[in-house]
Short mmCIF file of C-alpha atoms and ligand atoms in Angstrom, two decimals:
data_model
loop_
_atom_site.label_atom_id
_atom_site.label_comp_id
_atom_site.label_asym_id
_atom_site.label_seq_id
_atom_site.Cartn_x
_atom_site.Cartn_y
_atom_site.Cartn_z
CA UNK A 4 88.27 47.49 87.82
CA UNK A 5 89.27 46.09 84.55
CA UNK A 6 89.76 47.91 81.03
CA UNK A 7 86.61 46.62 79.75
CA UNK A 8 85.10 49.45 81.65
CA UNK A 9 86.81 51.54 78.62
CA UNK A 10 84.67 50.60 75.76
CA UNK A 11 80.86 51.34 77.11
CA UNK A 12 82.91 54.39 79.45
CA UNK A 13 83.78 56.04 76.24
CA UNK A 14 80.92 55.37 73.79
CA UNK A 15 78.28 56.72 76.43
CA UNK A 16 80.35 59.64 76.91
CA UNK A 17 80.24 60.07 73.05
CA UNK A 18 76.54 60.09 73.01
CA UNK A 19 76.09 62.00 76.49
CA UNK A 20 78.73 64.68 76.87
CA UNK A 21 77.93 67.96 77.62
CA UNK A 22 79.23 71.07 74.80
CA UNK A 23 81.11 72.65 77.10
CA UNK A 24 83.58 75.18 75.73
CA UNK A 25 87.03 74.07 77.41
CA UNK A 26 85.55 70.83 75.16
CA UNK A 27 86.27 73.34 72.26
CA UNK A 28 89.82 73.41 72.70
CA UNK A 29 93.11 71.20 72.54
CA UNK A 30 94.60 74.82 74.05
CA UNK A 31 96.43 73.47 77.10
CA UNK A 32 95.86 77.16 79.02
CA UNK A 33 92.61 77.16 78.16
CA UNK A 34 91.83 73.60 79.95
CA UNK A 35 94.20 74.51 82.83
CA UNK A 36 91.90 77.61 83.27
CA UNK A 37 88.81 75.02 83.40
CA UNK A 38 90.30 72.99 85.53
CA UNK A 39 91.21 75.42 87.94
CA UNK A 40 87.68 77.11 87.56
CA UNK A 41 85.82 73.93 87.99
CA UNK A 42 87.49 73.16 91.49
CA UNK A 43 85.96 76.56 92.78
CA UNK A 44 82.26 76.11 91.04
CA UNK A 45 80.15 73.93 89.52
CA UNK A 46 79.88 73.26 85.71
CA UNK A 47 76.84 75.46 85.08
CA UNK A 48 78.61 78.97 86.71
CA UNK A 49 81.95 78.15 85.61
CA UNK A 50 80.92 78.49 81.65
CA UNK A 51 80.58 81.88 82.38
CA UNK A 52 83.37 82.75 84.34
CA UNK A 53 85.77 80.91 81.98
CA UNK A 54 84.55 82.67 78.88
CA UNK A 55 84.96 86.31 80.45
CA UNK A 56 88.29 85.40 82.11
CA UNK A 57 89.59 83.78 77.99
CA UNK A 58 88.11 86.68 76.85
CA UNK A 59 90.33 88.78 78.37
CA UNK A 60 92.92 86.65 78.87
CA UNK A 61 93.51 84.99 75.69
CA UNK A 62 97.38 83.28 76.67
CA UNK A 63 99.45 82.47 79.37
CA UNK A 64 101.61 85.83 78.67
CA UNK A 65 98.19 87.84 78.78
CA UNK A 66 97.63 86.40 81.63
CA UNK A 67 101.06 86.48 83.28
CA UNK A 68 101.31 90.45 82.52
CA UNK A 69 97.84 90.98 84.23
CA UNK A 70 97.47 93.41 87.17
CA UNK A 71 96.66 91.97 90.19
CA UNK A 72 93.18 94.51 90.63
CA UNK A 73 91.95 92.97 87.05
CA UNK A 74 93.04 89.47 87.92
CA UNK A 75 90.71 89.90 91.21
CA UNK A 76 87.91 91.17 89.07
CA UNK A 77 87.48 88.75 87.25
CA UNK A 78 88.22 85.97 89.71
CA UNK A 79 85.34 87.80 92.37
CA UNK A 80 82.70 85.13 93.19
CA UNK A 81 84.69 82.42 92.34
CA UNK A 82 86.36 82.20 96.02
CA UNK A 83 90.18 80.94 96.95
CA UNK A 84 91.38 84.37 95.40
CA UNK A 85 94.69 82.28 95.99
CA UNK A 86 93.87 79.97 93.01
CA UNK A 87 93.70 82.87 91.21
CA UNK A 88 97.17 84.32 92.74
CA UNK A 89 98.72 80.52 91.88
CA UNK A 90 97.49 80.61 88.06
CA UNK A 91 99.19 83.92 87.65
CA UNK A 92 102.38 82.85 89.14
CA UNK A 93 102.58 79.33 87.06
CA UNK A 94 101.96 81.56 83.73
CA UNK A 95 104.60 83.56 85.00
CA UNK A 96 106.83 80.67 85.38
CA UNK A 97 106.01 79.85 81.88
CA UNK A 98 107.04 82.79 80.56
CA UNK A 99 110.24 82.92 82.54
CA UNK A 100 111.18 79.40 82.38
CA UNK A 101 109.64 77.69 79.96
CA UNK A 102 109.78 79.61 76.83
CA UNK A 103 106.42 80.69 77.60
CA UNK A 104 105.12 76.85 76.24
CA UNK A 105 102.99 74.94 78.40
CA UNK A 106 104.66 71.98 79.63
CA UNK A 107 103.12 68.66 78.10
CA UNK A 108 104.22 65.80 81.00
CA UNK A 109 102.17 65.33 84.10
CA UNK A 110 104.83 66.08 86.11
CA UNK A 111 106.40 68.97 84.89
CA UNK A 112 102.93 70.49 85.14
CA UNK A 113 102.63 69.19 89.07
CA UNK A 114 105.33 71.48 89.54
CA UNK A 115 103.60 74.92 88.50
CA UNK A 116 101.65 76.81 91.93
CA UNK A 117 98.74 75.72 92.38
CA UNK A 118 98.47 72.24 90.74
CA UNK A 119 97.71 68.84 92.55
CA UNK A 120 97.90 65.28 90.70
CA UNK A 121 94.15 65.96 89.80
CA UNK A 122 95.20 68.87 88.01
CA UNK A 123 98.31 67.81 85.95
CA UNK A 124 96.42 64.56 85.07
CA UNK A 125 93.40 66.67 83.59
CA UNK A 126 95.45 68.62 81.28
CA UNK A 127 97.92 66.29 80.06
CA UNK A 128 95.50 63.90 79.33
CA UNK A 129 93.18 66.14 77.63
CA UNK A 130 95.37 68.92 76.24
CA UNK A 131 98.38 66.23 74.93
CA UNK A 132 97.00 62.20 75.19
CA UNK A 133 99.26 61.41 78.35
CA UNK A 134 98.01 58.17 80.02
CA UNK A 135 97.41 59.52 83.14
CA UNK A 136 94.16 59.35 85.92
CA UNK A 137 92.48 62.54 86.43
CA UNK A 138 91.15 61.54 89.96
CA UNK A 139 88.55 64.47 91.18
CA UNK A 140 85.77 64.09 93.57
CA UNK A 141 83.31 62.76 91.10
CA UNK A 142 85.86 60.26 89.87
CA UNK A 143 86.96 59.17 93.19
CA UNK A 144 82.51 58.46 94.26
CA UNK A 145 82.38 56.30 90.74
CA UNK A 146 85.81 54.32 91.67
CA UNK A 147 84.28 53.63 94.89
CA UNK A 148 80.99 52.83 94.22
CA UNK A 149 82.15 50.62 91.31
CA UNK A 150 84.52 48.98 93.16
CA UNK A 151 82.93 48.76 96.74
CA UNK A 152 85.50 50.51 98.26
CA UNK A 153 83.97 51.28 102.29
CA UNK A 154 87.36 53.45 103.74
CA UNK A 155 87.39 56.77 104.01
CA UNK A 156 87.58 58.70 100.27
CA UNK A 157 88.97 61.44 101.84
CA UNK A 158 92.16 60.21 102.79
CA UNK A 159 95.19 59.76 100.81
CA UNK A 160 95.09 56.28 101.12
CA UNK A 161 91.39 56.35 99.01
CA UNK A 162 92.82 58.84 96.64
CA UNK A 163 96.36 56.82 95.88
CA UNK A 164 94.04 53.30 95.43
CA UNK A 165 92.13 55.03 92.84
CA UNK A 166 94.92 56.74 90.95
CA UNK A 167 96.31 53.02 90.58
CA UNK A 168 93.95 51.18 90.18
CA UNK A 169 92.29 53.67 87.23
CA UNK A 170 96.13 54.24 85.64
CA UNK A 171 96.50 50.04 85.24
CA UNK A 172 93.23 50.59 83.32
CA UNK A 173 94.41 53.38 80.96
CA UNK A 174 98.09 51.70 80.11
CA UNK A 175 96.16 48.60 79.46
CA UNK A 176 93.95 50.54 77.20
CA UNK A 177 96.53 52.17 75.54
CA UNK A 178 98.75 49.39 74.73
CA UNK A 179 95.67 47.50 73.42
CA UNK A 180 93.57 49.49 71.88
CA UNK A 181 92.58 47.85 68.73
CA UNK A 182 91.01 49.66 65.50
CA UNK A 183 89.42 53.11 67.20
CA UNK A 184 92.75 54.55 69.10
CA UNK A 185 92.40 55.20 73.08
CA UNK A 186 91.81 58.41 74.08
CA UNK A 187 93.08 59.28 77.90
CA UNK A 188 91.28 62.71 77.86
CA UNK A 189 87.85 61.35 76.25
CA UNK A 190 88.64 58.81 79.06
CA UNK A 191 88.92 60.79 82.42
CA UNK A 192 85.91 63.19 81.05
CA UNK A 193 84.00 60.28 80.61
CA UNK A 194 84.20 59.18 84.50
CA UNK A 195 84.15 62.89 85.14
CA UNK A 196 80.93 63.23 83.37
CA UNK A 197 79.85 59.75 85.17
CA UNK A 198 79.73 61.14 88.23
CA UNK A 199 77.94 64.56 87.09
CA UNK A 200 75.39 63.41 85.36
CA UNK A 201 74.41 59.71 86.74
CA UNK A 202 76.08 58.88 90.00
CA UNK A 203 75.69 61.73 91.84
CA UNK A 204 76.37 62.35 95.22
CA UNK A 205 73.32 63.44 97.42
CA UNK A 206 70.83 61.73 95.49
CA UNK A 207 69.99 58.15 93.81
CA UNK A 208 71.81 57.71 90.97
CA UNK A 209 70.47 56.78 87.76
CA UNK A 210 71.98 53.29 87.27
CA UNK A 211 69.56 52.26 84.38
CA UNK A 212 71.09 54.69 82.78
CA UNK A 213 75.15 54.30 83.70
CA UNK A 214 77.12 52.87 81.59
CA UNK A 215 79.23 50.51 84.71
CA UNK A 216 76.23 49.25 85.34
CA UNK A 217 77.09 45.68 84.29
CA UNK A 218 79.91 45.28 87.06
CA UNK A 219 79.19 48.15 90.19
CA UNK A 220 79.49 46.76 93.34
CA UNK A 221 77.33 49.63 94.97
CA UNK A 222 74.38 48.96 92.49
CA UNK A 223 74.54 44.88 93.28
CA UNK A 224 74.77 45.70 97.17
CA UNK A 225 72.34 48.68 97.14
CA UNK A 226 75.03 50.27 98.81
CA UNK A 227 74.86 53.63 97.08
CA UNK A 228 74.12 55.30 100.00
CA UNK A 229 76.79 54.32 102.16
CA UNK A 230 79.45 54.70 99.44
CA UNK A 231 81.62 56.64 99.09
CA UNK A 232 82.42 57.25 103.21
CA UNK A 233 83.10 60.61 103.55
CA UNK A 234 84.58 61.13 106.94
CA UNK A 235 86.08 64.56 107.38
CA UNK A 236 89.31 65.49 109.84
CA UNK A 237 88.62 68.55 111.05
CA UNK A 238 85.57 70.37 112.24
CA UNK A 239 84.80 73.34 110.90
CA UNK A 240 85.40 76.31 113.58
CA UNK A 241 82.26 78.68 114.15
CA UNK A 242 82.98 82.55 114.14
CA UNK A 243 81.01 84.93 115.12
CA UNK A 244 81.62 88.34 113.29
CA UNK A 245 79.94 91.49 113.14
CA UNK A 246 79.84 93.06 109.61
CA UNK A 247 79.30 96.90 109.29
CA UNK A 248 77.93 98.81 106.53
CA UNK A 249 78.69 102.13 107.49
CA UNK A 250 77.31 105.34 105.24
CA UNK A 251 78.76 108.53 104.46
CA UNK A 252 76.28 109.76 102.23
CA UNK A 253 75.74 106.73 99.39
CA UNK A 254 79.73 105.96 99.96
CA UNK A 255 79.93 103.13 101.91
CA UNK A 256 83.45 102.18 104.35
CA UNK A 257 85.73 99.27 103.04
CA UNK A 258 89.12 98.12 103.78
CA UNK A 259 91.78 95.67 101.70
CA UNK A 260 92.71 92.54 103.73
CA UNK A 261 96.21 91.50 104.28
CA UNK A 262 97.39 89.59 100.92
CA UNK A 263 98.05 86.52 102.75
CA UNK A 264 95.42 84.39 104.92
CA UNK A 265 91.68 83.82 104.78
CA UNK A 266 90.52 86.02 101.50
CA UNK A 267 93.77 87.52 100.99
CA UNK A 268 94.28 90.80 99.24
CA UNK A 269 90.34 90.90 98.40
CA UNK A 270 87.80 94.33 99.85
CA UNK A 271 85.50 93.77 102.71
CA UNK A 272 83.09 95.90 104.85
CA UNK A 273 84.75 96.30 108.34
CA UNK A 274 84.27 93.70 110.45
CA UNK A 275 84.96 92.87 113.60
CA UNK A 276 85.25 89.31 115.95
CA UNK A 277 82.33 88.89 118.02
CA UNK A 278 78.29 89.53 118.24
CA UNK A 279 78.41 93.36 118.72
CA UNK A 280 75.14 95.17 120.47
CA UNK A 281 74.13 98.47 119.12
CA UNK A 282 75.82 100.33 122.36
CA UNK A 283 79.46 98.31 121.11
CA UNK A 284 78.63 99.65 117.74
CA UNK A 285 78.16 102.83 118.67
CA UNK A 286 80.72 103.27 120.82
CA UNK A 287 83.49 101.19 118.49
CA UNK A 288 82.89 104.06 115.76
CA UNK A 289 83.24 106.48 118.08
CA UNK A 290 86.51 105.27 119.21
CA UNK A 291 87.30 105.01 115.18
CA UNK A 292 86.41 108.98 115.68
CA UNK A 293 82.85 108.08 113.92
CA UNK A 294 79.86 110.12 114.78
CA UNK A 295 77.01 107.63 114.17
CA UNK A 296 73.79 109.33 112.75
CA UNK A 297 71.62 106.23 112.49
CA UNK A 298 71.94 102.50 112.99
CA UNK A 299 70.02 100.09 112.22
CA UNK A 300 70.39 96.12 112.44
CA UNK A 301 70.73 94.16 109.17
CA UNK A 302 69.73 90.56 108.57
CA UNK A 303 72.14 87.85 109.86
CA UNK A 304 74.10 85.67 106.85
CA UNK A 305 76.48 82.70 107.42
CA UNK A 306 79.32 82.34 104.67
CA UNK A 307 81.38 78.72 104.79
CA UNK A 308 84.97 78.07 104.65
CA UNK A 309 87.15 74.99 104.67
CA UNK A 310 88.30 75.46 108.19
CA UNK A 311 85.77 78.42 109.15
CA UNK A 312 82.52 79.48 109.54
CA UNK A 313 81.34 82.78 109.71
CA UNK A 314 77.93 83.42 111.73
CA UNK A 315 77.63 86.85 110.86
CA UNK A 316 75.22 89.84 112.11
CA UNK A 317 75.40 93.38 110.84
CA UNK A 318 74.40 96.82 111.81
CA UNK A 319 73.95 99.69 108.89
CA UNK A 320 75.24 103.11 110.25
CA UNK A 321 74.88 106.36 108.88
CA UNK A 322 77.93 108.69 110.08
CA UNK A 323 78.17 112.65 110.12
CA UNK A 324 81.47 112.45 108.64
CA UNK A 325 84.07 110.09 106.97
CA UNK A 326 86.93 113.36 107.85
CA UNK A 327 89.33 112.52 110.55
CA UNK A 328 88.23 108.59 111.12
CA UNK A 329 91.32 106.72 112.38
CA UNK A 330 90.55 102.97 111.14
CA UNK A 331 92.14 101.66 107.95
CA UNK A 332 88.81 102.44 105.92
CA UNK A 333 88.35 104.44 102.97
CA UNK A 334 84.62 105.24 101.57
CA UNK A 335 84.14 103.71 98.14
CA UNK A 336 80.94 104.70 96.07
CA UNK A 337 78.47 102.16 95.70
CA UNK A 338 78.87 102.09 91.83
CA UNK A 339 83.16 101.58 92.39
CA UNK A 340 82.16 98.53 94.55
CA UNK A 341 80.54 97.02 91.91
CA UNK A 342 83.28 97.42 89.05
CA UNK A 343 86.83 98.18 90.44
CA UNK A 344 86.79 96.99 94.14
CA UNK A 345 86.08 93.22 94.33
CA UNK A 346 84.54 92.63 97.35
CA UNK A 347 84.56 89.15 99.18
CA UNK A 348 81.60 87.20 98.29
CA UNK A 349 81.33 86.43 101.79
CA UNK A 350 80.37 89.52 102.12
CA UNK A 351 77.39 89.20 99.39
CA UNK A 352 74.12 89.58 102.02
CA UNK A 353 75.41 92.97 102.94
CA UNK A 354 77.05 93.90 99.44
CA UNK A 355 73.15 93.39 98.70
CA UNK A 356 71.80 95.96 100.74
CA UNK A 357 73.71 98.16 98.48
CA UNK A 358 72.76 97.22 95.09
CA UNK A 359 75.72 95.17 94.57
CA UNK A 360 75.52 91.51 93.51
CA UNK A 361 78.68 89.40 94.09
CA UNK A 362 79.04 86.20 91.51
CA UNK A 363 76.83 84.24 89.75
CA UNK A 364 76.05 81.02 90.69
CA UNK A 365 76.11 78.83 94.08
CA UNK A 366 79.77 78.41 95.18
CA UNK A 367 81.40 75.32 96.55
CA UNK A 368 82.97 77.39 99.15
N1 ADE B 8 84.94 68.90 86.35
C1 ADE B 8 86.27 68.87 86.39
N2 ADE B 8 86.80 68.80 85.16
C2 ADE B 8 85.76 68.81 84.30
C3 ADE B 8 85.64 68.77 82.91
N3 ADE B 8 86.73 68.75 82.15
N4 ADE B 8 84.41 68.78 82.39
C4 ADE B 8 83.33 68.83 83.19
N5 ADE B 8 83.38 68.86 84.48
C5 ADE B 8 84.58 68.86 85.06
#
């Protein structure tokens, strides 16, 4: 990869990028927020999500004096409620230690919760014009593709290769950039976009229409296919869980998780390890001091985690009486759910059943 990659990079990205509104901004907090968003979601749901959570959250010190319950709320749907945990702690750092002024070097910003290389390279080089790679999953398929690259892009190794090999680029693009100035944030955004909009991942890209075309090693070897190698460490662990929705009246039982782990500090509908029958149902209420009126079985839903999956079933149950039960539950109205307890999205095919709709768009989860 050379730095002539720069010129036709930069001018397609002119005539091609997307209006996106952390585009609007030089606001470092703003594109931080993005950033943060767009690791959670894709473009199209994140728009949304961003503009509520700015809304509301104009600054780093709004955003480092926000309660926890709001800072939920408007996180719910996105996933990782510990991204959202990490941005509040960095703008509290701010605040505390930095004057409340967002730090402009790459590496002072690595050091804030929550922020990888990928991170600190997107928002110095777009907030403040710091020559440094921005290398995301979309940059790391172009890199490879471009350059033939066959390892595994998952591993450091892939990662490291591409942060080099794309930084050589930028200096030499900065240090010779001749009568229109180089741009380092115009310049990751532009690969960014590149793998959005033409070389995607699942299917062909659109190589006529990519501005690398001249030099790709994938699109000479038709080896688009095969590239990038995605080969992943771990399996993912499959969970069985049984989900209830149990009724007093229209208020339904919920419980707050423990703040750290899987979906910490978020609501759920009890939920317990295992494929219970109706008879383990029944009887697990009753030892909860439950008196189930009615139960019927729900429709099965699967929800996908890095290093889990949940296979869940679920029974709805109508109790007598909420009095006296002895399980850490407390019986929310339907309408409550919706505004002022965030419940998990994993929990959104049963959160339906009630009326309630958890996020917006398809999650990366
Ligand atoms: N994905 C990650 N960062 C992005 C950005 N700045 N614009 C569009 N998509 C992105």
């Amino acid at each position: 990869m050379t730095s002539d990659i720069v010129k036709p990079l930069t001018e397609w990205y002119e005539r091609n990028r997307r209006d996106l509104p952390w585009r609007r901004t030089a606001d470092p907090y703003r594109i931080w927020v993005s950033e943060i968003m767009l690791q959670q979601t894709r473009v199209e749901a994140a728009v949304g999500y961003y503009e509520r959570f700015t809304d509301e959250l104009p600054n780093i010190r709004a955003l480092a004096e926000c309660g926890d319950d709001r800072l939920l709320k408007l996180w719910e749907g996105l996933g990782y409620y510990s991204r959202a945990r990490n941005l509040k702690r960095a703008a509290e750092m701010i605040v505390e230690e930095m004057d409340g002024t967002f730090p402009d070097d790459p590496e002072t910003i690595r050091t804030l919760p929550g922020v990888g290389n990928y991170t600190a390279g997107a928002v110095a080089s777009i907030a403040f014009g710091k020559v440094c790679p921005a290398v995301d999953g979309n940059v790391l398929r172009v890199w490879a593709r471009y350059t033939g690259y066959e390892g595994n892009v998952l591993s450091a190794r892939a990662k490291k290769l591409a942060e080099q090999e794309i930084f050589r680029v930028m200096v030499e693009s900065a240090e010779g950039s001749g009568e229109r100035a180089f741009s380092p944030g115009d310049f990751n955004q532009a690969l960014i976009e590149t793998g959005a909009l033409i070389c995607s991942p699942n299917t062909e890209p659109r190589c006529s229409e990519c501005p690398l075309s001249a030099d790709c090693a994938a699109l000479r070897d038709s080896s688009w296919d095969r590239i990038p190698l995605r080969e992943k460490k771990t399996a993912r662990r499959a969970e069985k869980r049984t989900v209830l929705l149990v009724l007093d009246g229209n208020r339904a039982a919920v419980r707050r998780r423990p703040d750290t782990g899987l979906l910490g500090g978020l609501y759920e509908f009890p939920n317990v390890s295992g494929s219970m029958s109706f008879e383990e149902t029944v009887a697990y209420l009753r030892r909860g001091g439950y008196d189930s009126l009615h139960i019927e079985k729900l429709r099965s839903a699967r929800h996908i985690f890095s290093h889990v999956e949940w296979d869940m079933s679920g029974y709805l149950v109508r109790i007598a009486s909420s009095e006296g039960g002895r399980y850490d539950w407390f019986f929310a109205e339907p309408e409550m759910l919706g505004k002022n307890i965030p419940i998990a999205s994993a929990f959104s095919a049963y959160a339906a059943y009630l009326g309630i709709i958890i996020g917006k768009g398809r999650l990366k989860t």
